[in-house]
PDB file of C-alpha atoms in Angstrom:
ATOM      1  CA  MET K   1       6.962   0.207 -17.545  1.00  0.00           C
ATOM      2  CA  SER K   2       6.805  -0.030 -13.715  1.00  0.00           C
ATOM      3  CA  PHE K   3       3.949   1.230 -11.861  1.00  0.00           C
ATOM      4  CA  VAL K   4       3.751   2.768  -8.426  1.00  0.00           C
ATOM      5  CA  GLN K   5       0.634   3.308  -6.289  1.00  0.00           C
ATOM      6  CA  VAL K   6       0.681   5.856  -3.136  1.00  0.00           C
ATOM      7  CA  ILE K   7      -2.065   5.542  -0.511  1.00  0.00           C
ATOM      8  CA  GLU K   8      -2.352   8.296   1.949  1.00  0.00           C
ATOM      9  CA  PHE K   9      -4.595   7.622   4.721  1.00  0.00           C
ATOM     10  CA  GLU K  10      -5.323   8.785   8.442  1.00  0.00           C
ATOM     11  CA  THR K  11      -5.396   6.432  11.462  1.00  0.00           C
ATOM     12  CA  THR K  12      -4.929   6.175  15.346  1.00  0.00           C
ATOM     13  CA  HIS K  13      -4.658   2.269  14.862  1.00  0.00           C
ATOM     14  CA  GLU K  14      -1.051   1.730  13.474  1.00  0.00           C
ATOM     15  CA  GLN K  15      -0.369  -1.388  14.952  1.00  0.00           C
ATOM     16  CA  ASP K  16      -3.542  -2.908  13.501  1.00  0.00           C
ATOM     17  CA  VAL K  17      -2.664  -1.552  10.204  1.00  0.00           C
ATOM     18  CA  GLN K  18       0.857  -3.298  10.572  1.00  0.00           C
ATOM     19  CA  ARG K  19      -0.866  -6.386  11.235  1.00  0.00           C
ATOM     20  CA  ALA K  20      -3.297  -6.240   8.398  1.00  0.00           C
ATOM     21  CA  MET K  21      -0.408  -5.682   6.071  1.00  0.00           C
ATOM     22  CA  ASP K  22       1.484  -8.588   7.593  1.00  0.00           C
ATOM     23  CA  ASP K  23      -1.652 -10.968   7.176  1.00  0.00           C
ATOM     24  CA  TRP K  24      -2.185  -9.908   3.619  1.00  0.00           C
ATOM     25  CA  ARG K  25       1.538 -10.483   2.727  1.00  0.00           C
ATOM     26  CA  ASP K  26       1.403 -13.952   4.535  1.00  0.00           C
ATOM     27  CA  ALA K  27      -1.814 -14.907   2.709  1.00  0.00           C
ATOM     28  CA  THR K  28      -0.784 -13.819  -0.738  1.00  0.00           C
ATOM     29  CA  GLU K  29       2.800 -15.382  -0.873  1.00  0.00           C
ATOM     30  CA  ASN K  30       3.571 -16.507  -4.356  1.00  0.00           C
ATOM     31  CA  GLU K  31       0.332 -15.063  -5.773  1.00  0.00           C
ATOM     32  CA  ARG K  32       0.897 -11.115  -5.211  1.00  0.00           C
ATOM     33  CA  THR K  33       2.393  -8.996  -7.939  1.00  0.00           C
ATOM     34  CA  VAL K  34       3.703  -6.130  -5.477  1.00  0.00           C
ATOM     35  CA  THR K  35       7.446  -6.144  -5.471  1.00  0.00           C
ATOM     36  CA  HIS K  36       8.104  -3.597  -2.769  1.00  0.00           C
ATOM     37  CA  THR K  37       6.191  -1.709  -0.147  1.00  0.00           C
ATOM     38  CA  THR K  38       7.017   1.216   2.229  1.00  0.00           C
ATOM     39  CA  LEU K  39       4.800   2.564   4.969  1.00  0.00           C
ATOM     40  CA  THR K  40       5.746   5.939   6.266  1.00  0.00           C
ATOM     41  CA  ARG K  41       4.493   8.290   9.036  1.00  0.00           C
ATOM     42  CA  ASP K  42       4.219  11.926   8.376  1.00  0.00           C
ATOM     43  CA  HIS K  43       6.659  13.687  10.812  1.00  0.00           C
ATOM     44  CA  SER K  44       4.614  16.680  11.378  1.00  0.00           C
ATOM     45  CA  ARG K  45       1.176  14.815  11.387  1.00  0.00           C
ATOM     46  CA  PRO K  46       1.386  11.717  13.576  1.00  0.00           C
ATOM     47  CA  ASN K  47      -1.751   9.945  12.281  1.00  0.00           C
ATOM     48  CA  HIS K  48      -1.212  10.718   8.701  1.00  0.00           C
ATOM     49  CA  TYR K  49       0.486   7.809   6.720  1.00  0.00           C
ATOM     50  CA  VAL K  50       1.539   7.038   3.155  1.00  0.00           C
ATOM     51  CA  ALA K  51       2.089   3.724   1.765  1.00  0.00           C
ATOM     52  CA  ILE K  52       4.204   3.222  -1.348  1.00  0.00           C
ATOM     53  CA  VAL K  53       3.396  -0.080  -3.274  1.00  0.00           C
ATOM     54  CA  GLU K  54       5.467  -0.881  -6.365  1.00  0.00           C
ATOM     55  CA  PHE K  55       4.634  -3.292  -9.144  1.00  0.00           C
ATOM     56  CA  PRO K  56       6.340  -4.536 -12.444  1.00  0.00           C
ATOM     57  CA  SER K  57       3.337  -2.887 -14.254  1.00  0.00           C
ATOM     58  CA  TYR K  58       0.003  -1.430 -14.254  1.00  0.00           C
ATOM     59  CA  GLU K  59      -1.423  -4.745 -15.578  1.00  0.00           C
ATOM     60  CA  GLU K  60       0.125  -6.522 -12.661  1.00  0.00           C
ATOM     61  CA  ALA K  61      -1.133  -3.951 -10.276  1.00  0.00           C
ATOM     62  CA  MET K  62      -4.606  -4.588 -11.522  1.00  0.00           C
ATOM     63  CA  ARG K  63      -4.225  -8.332 -11.384  1.00  0.00           C
ATOM     64  CA  ASN K  64      -3.157  -7.910  -7.712  1.00  0.00           C
ATOM     65  CA  SER K  65      -6.024  -5.383  -6.955  1.00  0.00           C
ATOM     66  CA  GLY K  66      -8.594  -8.164  -8.261  1.00  0.00           C
ATOM     67  CA  MET K  67      -7.434 -10.870  -5.731  1.00  0.00           C
ATOM     68  CA  PRO K  68      -9.791 -11.509  -2.831  1.00  0.00           C
ATOM     69  CA  GLU K  69      -6.931 -11.164  -0.308  1.00  0.00           C
ATOM     70  CA  THR K  70      -6.619  -7.480  -1.571  1.00  0.00           C
ATOM     71  CA  SER K  71     -10.275  -6.773  -1.364  1.00  0.00           C
ATOM     72  CA  ALA K  72     -10.095  -8.245   2.266  1.00  0.00           C
ATOM     73  CA  LEU K  73      -7.300  -5.968   3.198  1.00  0.00           C
ATOM     74  CA  ALA K  74      -8.986  -2.949   1.703  1.00  0.00           C
ATOM     75  CA  THR K  75     -12.232  -3.667   3.704  1.00  0.00           C
ATOM     76  CA  ARG K  76     -10.080  -4.087   6.976  1.00  0.00           C
ATOM     77  CA  MET K  77      -8.095  -0.743   6.237  1.00  0.00           C
ATOM     78  CA  ARG K  78     -11.360   1.143   5.861  1.00  0.00           C
ATOM     79  CA  ASP K  79     -12.478  -0.275   9.337  1.00  0.00           C
ATOM     80  CA  LEU K  80      -9.103   1.003  10.729  1.00  0.00           C
ATOM     81  CA  CYS K  81      -8.877   4.351   9.006  1.00  0.00           C
ATOM     82  CA  ASP K  82     -10.277   7.994   9.842  1.00  0.00           C
ATOM     83  CA  GLY K  83     -11.961   8.425   6.471  1.00  0.00           C
ATOM     84  CA  PRO K  84     -11.357   7.258   3.090  1.00  0.00           C
ATOM     85  CA  PRO K  85      -7.844   6.666   1.583  1.00  0.00           C
ATOM     86  CA  ARG K  86      -6.442   8.790  -1.216  1.00  0.00           C
ATOM     87  CA  PHE K  87      -4.928   6.926  -4.185  1.00  0.00           C
ATOM     88  CA  VAL K  88      -2.290   8.198  -6.415  1.00  0.00           C
ATOM     89  CA  ASP K  89      -1.537   6.027  -9.359  1.00  0.00           C
ATOM     90  CA  LEU K  90       2.079   6.477 -10.971  1.00  0.00           C
ATOM     91  CA  ASP K  91       3.689   5.139 -14.018  1.00  0.00           C
ATOM     92  CA  VAL K  92       7.344   5.083 -13.477  1.00  0.00           C
ATOM     93  CA  ILE K  93       9.481   7.213 -16.113  1.00  0.00           C
ATOM     94  CA  ARG K  94      12.721   7.511 -14.444  1.00  0.00           C
ATOM     95  CA  ASP K  95      14.143   5.272 -11.650  1.00  0.00           C
ATOM     96  CA  GLU K  96      17.668   5.572 -10.635  1.00  0.00           C
ATOM     97  CA  ASP K  97      19.965   4.865  -7.373  1.00  0.00           C
ATOM     98  CA  LEU K  98      21.929   7.528  -6.582  1.00  0.00           C
TER      99      LEU K  98
END
């Protein structure tokens, strides 16, 4: 069963967040278990962001979470955000292209 993690956060440092994500992507090539990411900005609240991160399974998400590069990204993101992020962990039970 695939797994999705939704991460909500507030920041005024969007470009730095994007660079941090790029650095993580480059550093984890051939190691990460993430299959897809989407970064969104709230249309009504411009400093509110939602990242949607997809994995093949919960187990693969936990493996990815244990990587030192992921820990470094989390530390960097905490420094860039205005408060702690909110995580929502979701088991995918239906997925279809329409």
